[in-house]
Coordinates of C-alpha atoms in Angstrom, one line a residue:
M28 CA 103.3 162.7 19.5
M29 CA 101.4 159.6 18.5
L30 CA 103.5 157.4 20.8
R31 CA 102.7 159.7 23.7
R32 CA 99.0 159.7 22.9
G33 CA 99.1 155.8 22.8
F34 CA 100.8 155.7 26.1
I35 CA 98.2 158.0 27.7
L36 CA 95.5 155.7 26.4
F37 CA 97.3 152.6 27.7
I38 CA 97.4 153.8 31.4
P39 CA 93.6 154.0 31.9
R40 CA 93.3 150.5 30.3
L41 CA 95.8 149.1 32.8
V42 CA 94.0 150.7 35.7
V43 CA 90.7 149.2 34.5
L44 CA 92.3 145.8 34.2
L45 CA 93.6 146.0 37.8
V46 CA 90.1 147.1 39.1
V47 CA 88.4 144.2 37.2
A48 CA 90.9 141.7 38.7
C49 CA 90.2 142.9 42.2
C50 CA 86.5 142.8 41.6
S51 CA 86.8 139.2 40.3
V52 CA 88.7 138.2 43.4
S53 CA 86.0 139.7 45.6
I54 CA 83.2 137.9 43.6
V55 CA 85.0 134.6 44.0
Y56 CA 85.4 135.2 47.7
M57 CA 81.7 136.0 48.1
L58 CA 80.6 133.0 46.1
A59 CA 82.8 130.8 48.2
C60 CA 81.4 132.1 51.5
T61 CA 77.7 132.1 50.5
P62 CA 75.7 129.5 52.3
K63 CA 74.5 126.6 50.1
G64 CA 70.9 126.4 48.8
D65 CA 68.1 124.2 50.0
N66 CA 69.0 121.5 47.6
Q67 CA 72.2 120.8 49.6
Q68 CA 70.9 121.2 53.1
L69 CA 72.4 119.1 55.9
A70 CA 70.9 115.7 56.4
L71 CA 69.9 116.3 60.0
P72 CA 68.9 113.6 62.5
R73 CA 65.2 113.2 63.5
V74 CA 64.1 115.8 65.9
H75 CA 62.7 113.3 68.4
G76 CA 65.6 110.8 68.1
P77 CA 67.6 110.0 71.3
T78 CA 70.7 111.8 69.9
A79 CA 69.2 114.5 67.8
K80 CA 71.0 117.4 69.5
E81 CA 74.4 115.7 69.6
G82 CA 74.1 114.5 66.0
Y83 CA 73.1 118.0 64.8
E84 CA 76.0 119.6 66.6
A85 CA 78.5 117.1 65.3
I86 CA 77.4 117.6 61.7
L87 CA 77.4 121.4 62.1
Q88 CA 80.9 121.2 63.6
E89 CA 82.2 119.1 60.7
R90 CA 80.7 121.3 58.0
E91 CA 82.0 124.4 59.8
E92 CA 85.5 122.9 59.9
Q93 CA 85.3 122.2 56.2
H94 CA 84.2 125.7 55.4
R95 CA 86.9 127.2 57.6
N96 CA 89.6 125.2 55.7
Y97 CA 88.1 126.2 52.4
I98 CA 88.1 129.9 53.4
I99 CA 91.7 129.7 54.6
S100 CA 92.7 128.2 51.3
L101 CA 90.8 131.0 49.4
K102 CA 92.4 133.7 51.5
K103 CA 95.8 132.3 50.7
Q104 CA 95.0 132.5 47.0
I105 CA 93.6 136.0 47.3
A106 CA 96.7 137.1 49.1
Q107 CA 98.9 135.6 46.4
L108 CA 96.8 137.4 43.7
K109 CA 97.0 140.7 45.5
A110 CA 100.7 140.3 45.9
E111 CA 101.1 139.5 42.2
L112 CA 99.0 142.5 41.2
Q113 CA 101.0 144.8 43.5
G114 CA 104.2 143.4 42.1
R115 CA 103.2 144.0 38.5
S116 CA 102.1 147.6 39.5
E117 CA 105.5 148.3 41.1
Q118 CA 107.3 146.8 38.1
L119 CA 105.3 149.2 35.8
K120 CA 106.0 152.1 38.1
N121 CA 109.7 151.4 38.1
V122 CA 109.8 151.2 34.4
Q123 CA 107.9 154.5 34.1
D124 CA 110.3 156.2 36.5
Q125 CA 113.3 154.9 34.7
Y126 CA 112.2 155.4 31.1
P127 CA 110.0 158.5 30.8
D128 CA 110.0 158.1 27.0
P129 CA 106.9 156.1 26.0
L130 CA 108.9 154.2 23.3
D131 CA 111.4 153.1 25.9
I132 CA 108.6 152.0 28.2
Q133 CA 107.1 149.9 25.4
L134 CA 110.4 148.3 24.6
A135 CA 111.2 147.5 28.3
H136 CA 107.7 146.1 28.8
S137 CA 108.1 143.8 25.8
N138 CA 111.5 142.6 27.0
L139 CA 110.1 141.8 30.5
E140 CA 107.2 139.9 28.9
K141 CA 109.7 138.1 26.6
A142 CA 111.9 137.1 29.6
Q143 CA 108.8 135.8 31.5
A144 CA 107.6 133.9 28.5
N145 CA 111.0 132.4 28.0
L146 CA 111.2 131.3 31.6
L147 CA 107.7 129.8 31.5
A148 CA 108.6 128.0 28.3
F149 CA 111.7 126.6 29.9
L150 CA 109.7 125.4 33.0
R151 CA 107.1 123.7 30.8
S152 CA 109.8 122.0 28.8
Q153 CA 111.1 120.5 32.0
I154 CA 107.7 118.7 32.3
D155 CA 108.1 117.4 28.8
K156 CA 111.6 116.1 29.5
A157 CA 110.6 114.4 32.8
E158 CA 108.7 111.1 33.0
V159 CA 105.3 112.7 33.6
H160 CA 103.2 112.1 30.4
R161 CA 105.2 109.2 29.0
G162 CA 108.0 106.8 29.9
V163 CA 111.6 107.0 28.9
K164 CA 113.7 104.2 27.6
L165 CA 116.3 103.2 30.2
S166 CA 119.5 101.2 29.6
T167 CA 119.5 99.1 32.8
E168 CA 117.4 98.6 35.9
Y169 CA 119.8 100.8 37.9
A170 CA 118.9 103.8 35.8
A171 CA 115.3 103.9 37.1
V172 CA 114.5 106.6 39.6
P173 CA 112.3 105.1 42.3
F174 CA 109.4 106.8 43.9
E175 CA 109.0 107.3 47.6
S176 CA 105.5 107.3 49.2
F177 CA 104.0 109.4 52.0
T178 CA 100.9 109.9 54.1
L179 CA 99.9 112.8 56.4
Q180 CA 102.1 111.4 59.1
K181 CA 104.9 109.2 57.6
V182 CA 107.3 109.0 54.7
Y183 CA 108.4 105.6 53.3
Q184 CA 111.8 105.8 51.8
L185 CA 114.5 103.7 50.1
E186 CA 117.4 106.0 51.0
T187 CA 117.3 105.9 54.7
G188 CA 120.4 108.1 55.5
L189 CA 121.5 108.7 59.0
T190 CA 118.3 107.6 60.8
R191 CA 118.2 104.3 58.9
H192 CA 114.5 104.0 59.3
P193 CA 112.5 102.9 56.3
E194 CA 109.4 104.5 57.8
E195 CA 109.6 107.8 59.7
K196 CA 108.1 111.2 60.3
P197 CA 109.8 113.8 58.1
V198 CA 112.5 115.2 60.4
R199 CA 114.1 117.7 58.1
K200 CA 112.1 121.0 58.0
D201 CA 112.6 121.4 54.2
K202 CA 111.1 118.0 53.5
R203 CA 108.2 118.5 55.9
D204 CA 107.4 121.9 54.5
E205 CA 107.6 120.5 50.9
L206 CA 105.0 117.8 51.5
I207 CA 102.7 120.1 53.5
E208 CA 102.8 122.6 50.7
V209 CA 102.1 120.0 48.0
I210 CA 99.0 118.6 50.0
E211 CA 97.7 122.1 50.5
L212 CA 98.1 123.0 46.8
A213 CA 96.3 119.7 45.8
V214 CA 93.4 120.5 48.2
G215 CA 93.1 124.0 46.8
S216 CA 93.0 122.5 43.3
L217 CA 90.3 120.1 44.2
N218 CA 88.2 122.9 45.7
N219 CA 88.7 125.1 42.7
P220 CA 88.3 122.9 39.6
E221 CA 88.9 124.6 36.3
G222 CA 86.0 125.2 33.9
D223 CA 83.2 124.4 36.4
G224 CA 82.3 128.0 37.0
N225 CA 79.4 128.3 39.5
A226 CA 78.9 124.5 39.9
K227 CA 78.8 123.4 43.5
H228 CA 81.2 120.8 44.8
R229 CA 82.0 119.1 48.1
V230 CA 84.7 120.8 50.1
Y231 CA 88.0 118.8 50.4
T232 CA 90.3 118.9 53.3
A233 CA 93.7 117.4 54.2
S234 CA 91.8 114.6 56.0
D235 CA 90.6 113.3 52.6
F236 CA 94.2 112.7 51.5
V237 CA 94.9 108.9 51.2
E238 CA 98.5 108.7 50.0
G239 CA 101.0 110.2 47.7
I240 CA 104.2 109.2 45.8
Y241 CA 107.0 111.4 44.6
R242 CA 110.4 111.3 43.0
T243 CA 113.0 113.8 41.9
E244 CA 114.9 113.8 38.7
K245 CA 117.7 116.2 39.7
D246 CA 118.1 117.9 36.4
K247 CA 114.4 118.3 35.7
G248 CA 112.2 118.5 38.9
T249 CA 110.0 116.6 41.3
L250 CA 106.9 114.8 40.3
Y251 CA 104.1 114.3 42.9
E252 CA 101.0 112.0 42.5
L253 CA 98.4 112.5 45.3
T254 CA 95.3 110.4 45.9
F255 CA 92.2 111.7 47.7
K256 CA 88.9 110.1 48.8
G257 CA 86.1 110.4 46.2
D258 CA 82.4 110.7 46.6
T259 CA 81.9 106.9 47.2
K260 CA 84.0 104.1 48.7
H261 CA 85.5 103.0 45.5
Q262 CA 86.0 106.4 43.9
F263 CA 89.1 108.5 44.2
K264 CA 90.5 111.8 43.1
K265 CA 94.0 112.0 41.7
I266 CA 96.1 115.1 41.5
V267 CA 99.5 115.2 39.6
L268 CA 101.8 118.1 40.4
F269 CA 105.3 118.9 39.1
R270 CA 107.8 121.2 40.7
P271 CA 110.2 122.1 37.8
F272 CA 113.8 123.1 38.5
G273 CA 114.8 126.4 37.0
P274 CA 117.9 127.2 35.0
V275 CA 121.2 127.1 36.8
M276 CA 122.3 130.5 38.1
K277 CA 125.8 131.7 38.9
V278 CA 126.0 132.8 42.5
K279 CA 129.8 133.4 43.0
N280 CA 133.0 133.4 41.1
E281 CA 136.1 133.9 43.3
D282 CA 139.8 133.0 43.7
V283 CA 140.7 131.0 46.8
N284 CA 144.4 131.1 47.9
M285 CA 145.2 128.4 50.5
A286 CA 149.0 128.8 50.3
D287 CA 149.3 130.2 53.8
T288 CA 146.4 128.3 55.5
L289 CA 147.8 126.2 58.3
I290 CA 146.0 123.1 59.7
N291 CA 146.5 122.1 63.3
V292 CA 145.8 118.4 63.6
I293 CA 144.8 117.6 67.2
V294 CA 145.0 114.0 68.3
P295 CA 144.0 112.9 71.9
L296 CA 145.8 109.7 72.9
A297 CA 146.2 107.2 75.8
K298 CA 148.6 104.2 75.3
R299 CA 148.2 102.7 71.8
A300 CA 151.8 103.4 70.9
S301 CA 151.8 100.9 67.9
K302 CA 148.7 102.6 66.4
F303 CA 150.5 106.0 66.9
R304 CA 153.5 104.7 65.0
Q305 CA 151.2 103.7 62.0
F306 CA 149.5 107.1 62.2
M307 CA 152.8 109.0 62.1
Q308 CA 153.8 107.1 58.9
N309 CA 150.7 108.4 57.3
F310 CA 151.2 111.9 58.8
R311 CA 154.8 112.1 57.6
E312 CA 153.9 111.1 54.0
M313 CA 150.7 113.1 53.5
G314 CA 151.0 115.9 56.0
I315 CA 154.7 116.7 56.0
Q316 CA 156.0 115.6 52.6
Q317 CA 153.1 116.3 50.3
D318 CA 151.2 119.1 52.1
G319 CA 153.7 120.9 54.2
R320 CA 151.3 123.4 55.8
I321 CA 150.5 121.4 58.9
H322 CA 151.0 121.4 62.7
L323 CA 150.5 118.4 65.0
T324 CA 149.2 118.6 68.6
V325 CA 149.2 115.4 70.6
V326 CA 147.3 115.5 73.9
Y327 CA 148.5 112.4 76.0
F328 CA 146.6 111.1 79.0
G329 CA 148.6 109.3 81.7
K330 CA 152.2 108.1 81.7
E331 CA 151.9 104.4 80.4
Q332 CA 153.7 104.1 77.0
M333 CA 154.2 107.9 77.0
N334 CA 158.0 107.7 76.5
E335 CA 157.5 105.4 73.5
V336 CA 155.0 107.8 72.0
K337 CA 157.3 110.8 72.5
S338 CA 160.2 108.8 71.0
I339 CA 158.1 108.1 67.8
L340 CA 157.3 111.8 67.6
E341 CA 160.9 112.9 68.1
N342 CA 162.3 110.4 65.6
T343 CA 159.8 111.7 63.0
S344 CA 160.8 115.2 63.8
K345 CA 164.6 114.5 63.2
S346 CA 164.2 112.3 60.1
A347 CA 161.7 114.7 58.4
N348 CA 163.2 118.0 59.8
F349 CA 159.7 118.7 61.2
K350 CA 159.4 121.1 64.1
N351 CA 155.7 122.0 64.0
F352 CA 154.4 119.8 66.7
T353 CA 153.2 120.2 70.3
F354 CA 153.1 117.5 73.0
I355 CA 150.8 118.0 76.0
Q356 CA 150.6 115.5 78.8
L357 CA 147.6 115.3 81.2
N358 CA 147.7 113.2 84.4
E359 CA 144.0 112.2 84.4
E360 CA 141.5 109.7 83.0
F361 CA 141.2 109.7 79.2
S362 CA 138.5 112.0 77.8
R363 CA 138.4 112.6 74.0
G364 CA 136.5 115.8 74.4
K365 CA 138.8 117.1 77.1
G366 CA 141.9 116.3 75.0
L367 CA 140.6 118.1 71.9
D368 CA 139.4 121.1 73.9
V369 CA 142.8 121.4 75.7
G370 CA 144.7 121.1 72.4
A371 CA 142.5 123.7 70.6
R372 CA 142.9 126.3 73.5
F373 CA 146.6 125.7 73.8
W374 CA 147.3 127.2 70.4
K375 CA 148.7 130.8 70.7
G376 CA 149.3 131.7 67.1
N377 CA 147.0 133.3 64.5
N378 CA 143.5 131.9 63.8
V379 CA 144.1 128.4 62.5
V380 CA 142.1 125.6 61.0
L381 CA 141.6 122.8 63.6
F382 CA 141.3 119.2 62.4
F383 CA 140.1 117.0 65.2
C384 CA 141.5 113.6 64.4
D385 CA 142.0 110.1 66.0
V386 CA 145.0 107.8 65.9
D387 CA 143.2 105.2 63.8
I388 CA 142.5 107.6 61.0
Y389 CA 144.2 107.7 57.6
F390 CA 144.0 110.9 55.5
T391 CA 145.4 112.0 52.1
A392 CA 146.8 115.3 51.1
E393 CA 143.7 115.9 49.0
F394 CA 141.6 115.7 52.1
L395 CA 143.7 118.4 53.8
N396 CA 142.8 120.7 50.9
S397 CA 139.1 119.8 51.3
C398 CA 139.5 120.7 55.0
R399 CA 140.7 124.1 54.0
L400 CA 138.3 124.8 51.2
N401 CA 135.2 123.9 53.3
T402 CA 135.9 126.0 56.3
Q403 CA 135.6 129.8 56.6
P404 CA 135.9 131.7 59.9
G405 CA 132.5 133.0 61.1
K406 CA 130.7 131.2 58.2
K407 CA 131.4 127.5 57.6
V408 CA 132.5 124.4 59.4
F409 CA 133.3 121.0 57.8
Y410 CA 131.9 117.7 59.0
P411 CA 133.2 115.1 56.5
V412 CA 131.7 111.6 56.3
L413 CA 134.6 109.2 56.3
F414 CA 134.8 105.7 54.8
S415 CA 135.1 103.0 57.5
Q416 CA 137.1 99.9 56.8
Y417 CA 135.8 96.4 57.5
N418 CA 137.8 93.7 59.3
P419 CA 140.5 92.8 56.7
S420 CA 140.7 89.3 58.1
I421 CA 137.1 88.7 57.0
I422 CA 137.3 90.7 53.7
Y423 CA 140.5 89.0 52.5
G424 CA 140.0 85.7 54.4
H425 CA 139.9 83.7 51.1
H426 CA 143.1 85.3 49.8
D427 CA 146.6 83.9 50.3
S428 CA 147.6 87.1 52.2
I429 CA 146.1 90.4 53.3
P430 CA 147.1 93.2 50.9
S431 CA 149.1 96.2 52.1
L432 CA 147.3 99.1 53.8
E433 CA 147.4 101.3 50.8
Q434 CA 145.8 98.6 48.6
Q435 CA 143.1 98.0 51.2
L436 CA 141.9 101.6 51.1
I437 CA 139.4 101.4 48.2
I438 CA 135.8 102.6 48.4
K439 CA 133.6 99.6 47.7
K440 CA 130.6 98.1 49.5
E441 CA 132.7 94.9 50.1
T442 CA 135.5 96.8 51.9
G443 CA 133.7 99.3 54.1
F444 CA 130.8 101.8 54.6
W445 CA 130.2 105.5 54.9
R446 CA 130.3 106.2 58.6
D447 CA 127.4 108.7 58.5
F448 CA 126.6 108.2 62.2
G449 CA 130.1 109.5 63.2
F450 CA 130.8 113.2 63.9
G451 CA 134.2 113.0 65.5
M452 CA 136.4 114.1 62.5
T453 CA 135.8 117.7 61.9
C454 CA 137.5 120.9 60.5
Q455 CA 136.8 124.4 61.8
Y456 CA 138.6 127.6 62.5
R457 CA 139.8 127.9 66.1
S458 CA 137.8 131.2 66.5
D459 CA 134.5 129.4 65.7
F460 CA 135.3 126.5 68.1
I461 CA 136.0 129.0 70.9
N462 CA 133.0 131.2 70.2
I463 CA 130.6 128.1 70.1
G464 CA 131.8 127.2 73.6
G465 CA 134.0 124.1 72.8
F466 CA 133.3 120.6 74.1
D467 CA 131.1 119.6 77.0
L468 CA 133.8 118.6 79.5
D469 CA 131.4 116.7 81.7
I470 CA 131.3 113.9 79.2
K471 CA 133.9 111.2 80.1
G472 CA 135.3 108.3 78.1
W473 CA 134.1 107.3 74.6
G474 CA 131.3 108.8 72.6
G475 CA 128.8 111.6 73.0
E476 CA 131.1 114.7 73.0
D477 CA 131.3 114.9 69.2
V478 CA 127.5 114.8 68.7
H479 CA 127.1 117.5 71.4
L480 CA 129.5 119.8 69.5
Y481 CA 127.9 119.0 66.2
R482 CA 124.5 120.1 67.6
K483 CA 126.0 123.3 68.8
Y484 CA 127.1 124.2 65.3
L485 CA 123.7 123.2 63.9
H486 CA 122.0 125.5 66.3
S487 CA 124.2 128.4 65.3
N488 CA 124.2 130.6 62.2
L489 CA 127.2 128.8 60.8
I490 CA 126.9 126.7 57.6
V491 CA 127.6 123.0 58.3
I492 CA 129.2 121.3 55.3
R493 CA 128.3 117.5 55.6
T494 CA 129.5 115.3 52.7
P495 CA 131.3 112.0 52.1
V496 CA 135.0 112.5 51.2
R497 CA 137.2 110.1 49.3
G498 CA 140.4 110.8 51.2
L499 CA 139.5 110.1 54.8
F500 CA 139.4 106.5 56.2
H501 CA 138.7 104.9 59.5
L502 CA 141.1 101.9 59.9
W503 CA 139.6 98.8 61.3
H504 CA 140.6 97.9 64.9
E505 CA 139.1 95.6 67.4
K506 CA 136.8 97.8 69.5
Q507 CA 136.7 97.4 73.3
C508 CA 133.6 98.6 75.1
L509 CA 134.5 99.1 78.7
D510 CA 132.3 98.4 81.7
E511 CA 132.9 101.9 83.0
L512 CA 130.8 103.4 80.2
T513 CA 127.3 104.6 80.9
P514 CA 124.5 102.4 79.5
E515 CA 123.9 104.9 76.6
Q516 CA 127.6 105.1 75.8
Y517 CA 128.0 101.3 76.0
K518 CA 125.0 100.8 73.6
M519 CA 126.6 103.2 71.1
C520 CA 129.9 101.5 71.4
M521 CA 128.4 98.0 70.8
Q522 CA 126.4 99.2 67.8
S523 CA 129.6 100.7 66.3
K524 CA 131.4 97.4 67.0
A525 CA 128.8 95.4 65.2
M526 CA 128.8 97.6 62.1
N527 CA 132.6 97.6 61.8
E528 CA 133.2 93.8 61.2
A529 CA 131.8 93.1 57.8
S530 CA 129.0 93.7 55.3
H531 CA 125.6 92.1 55.7
G532 CA 126.4 89.5 53.0
Q533 CA 129.9 88.7 54.4
L534 CA 128.5 88.2 57.9
G535 CA 125.8 86.0 56.4
M536 CA 128.5 83.8 54.7
L537 CA 130.1 83.4 58.2
V538 CA 126.8 82.4 59.8
F539 CA 126.1 79.8 57.1
K540 CA 129.7 78.7 56.7
Q541 CA 129.0 75.1 57.9
E542 CA 126.0 74.8 55.6
I543 CA 128.0 76.0 52.6
E544 CA 130.9 73.6 53.3
T545 CA 128.4 70.6 53.7
H546 CA 126.9 71.5 50.3
L547 CA 130.3 71.7 48.6
H548 CA 131.3 68.3 50.2
R549 CA 128.1 66.7 48.8
Q550 CA 128.8 68.2 45.3
K551 CA 132.3 66.8 45.4
L552 CA 131.1 63.3 46.3
S553 CA 128.4 63.3 43.6
S554 CA 130.9 64.3 41.0
K555 CA 133.2 61.5 41.9
K556 CA 130.4 58.9 41.6
T557 CA 129.6 60.1 38.1

């Protein structure tokens, strides 16, 4: 009985608290929107001045814009407070409906508060762990997490990624929204300083933002430091914000059986019989012998070297007892997109994983499993970033001999680079490829068709998995950029050719080779004299 009486007394108190909160919000809003007193009137131009009317209108317009931004910020905060009050009321109502016994309600309420308190304590501990209030001793210079800086228009970044621009407008929506949110929150904090009550302050807007820096410690959170203009030329306002990362949450736990998942490797080809022989050696070892759940489709353009290519394919079939292959011959000009599209549509079996491949690609059995695990019909397509090999003659020019192909395929900055601008090697289910509309068959020759398909997937509701993979290599070969290509295709081809030769440092050694040899010769002569 006493518990029930206590619960009855608790309900009116909760209602009173909600009413008081709403009233407080209304008072804040009224104070914010009340015109300023005489002591802060606008400094108007002289009435009889030549530009009195224009100056008056300009000042009024500026002050009106500042008030409008301030009111928008307040409305957002009011909406957030109302939503939070409504959420708390609904939580309490749900608890009351589920637990009619006052004792159960009290226990559930205490558990909810405890869970919220624990979460808040965890988030605060993230601030203490991160480098916010004090530095952390680091073992080497490589352990330091660098900041990136930003203004209202640009981001200045060390990790340039695909665009390779050290300065750029935020292209990704999540990054753009993140920085806009941080600036808005900082402006709101400046316009609502804690502990100043009824004191009047200038109204800050985003135009007062000077610059900001931010960095992310991936196990703790993101630190933001924002600088705004102060009241005078040499005064500034600094706001420090931290977005803590919450605890890791389990999303899914499932068994994945890939025993019966077949991959159809589709290779468009014209001439290049010697390269195809090398490709088939890799295909036989990794695809047939180690993996065994694979089909090969070769789409051949023209007739030159065709018999040699067919002979290589048939010899592999006999020696490895491999029958899962298709050879399609087209009497027309080579088009990579056309070849892949024809190969994909030619398949008549059940839904299959398609791996669009080129003849100068080397893959491992582990990559084939990655291809299966990162595709799902109607849900996911896989766009791996492969490792592109530099010219072995330059890399190993100072060696007695060039190592074997298997020994060359190591992932280091001296041996190659992540080909993050390439979208040609991709895995997807045939149903997704057909539903998306396949390749643009109007594109001829080299380049462009892969980017067009990639953009189709990005514009769809499918998840695009884009990640570097350790088992997929682009083997170096001398690239020929034909005169028949369009200006845009030719430019892309030449850029690709320049990047394929060697690293920046290795190319520099070639440029200064004569200077280095002269220096070594002088050193040798001076040592003989001494």
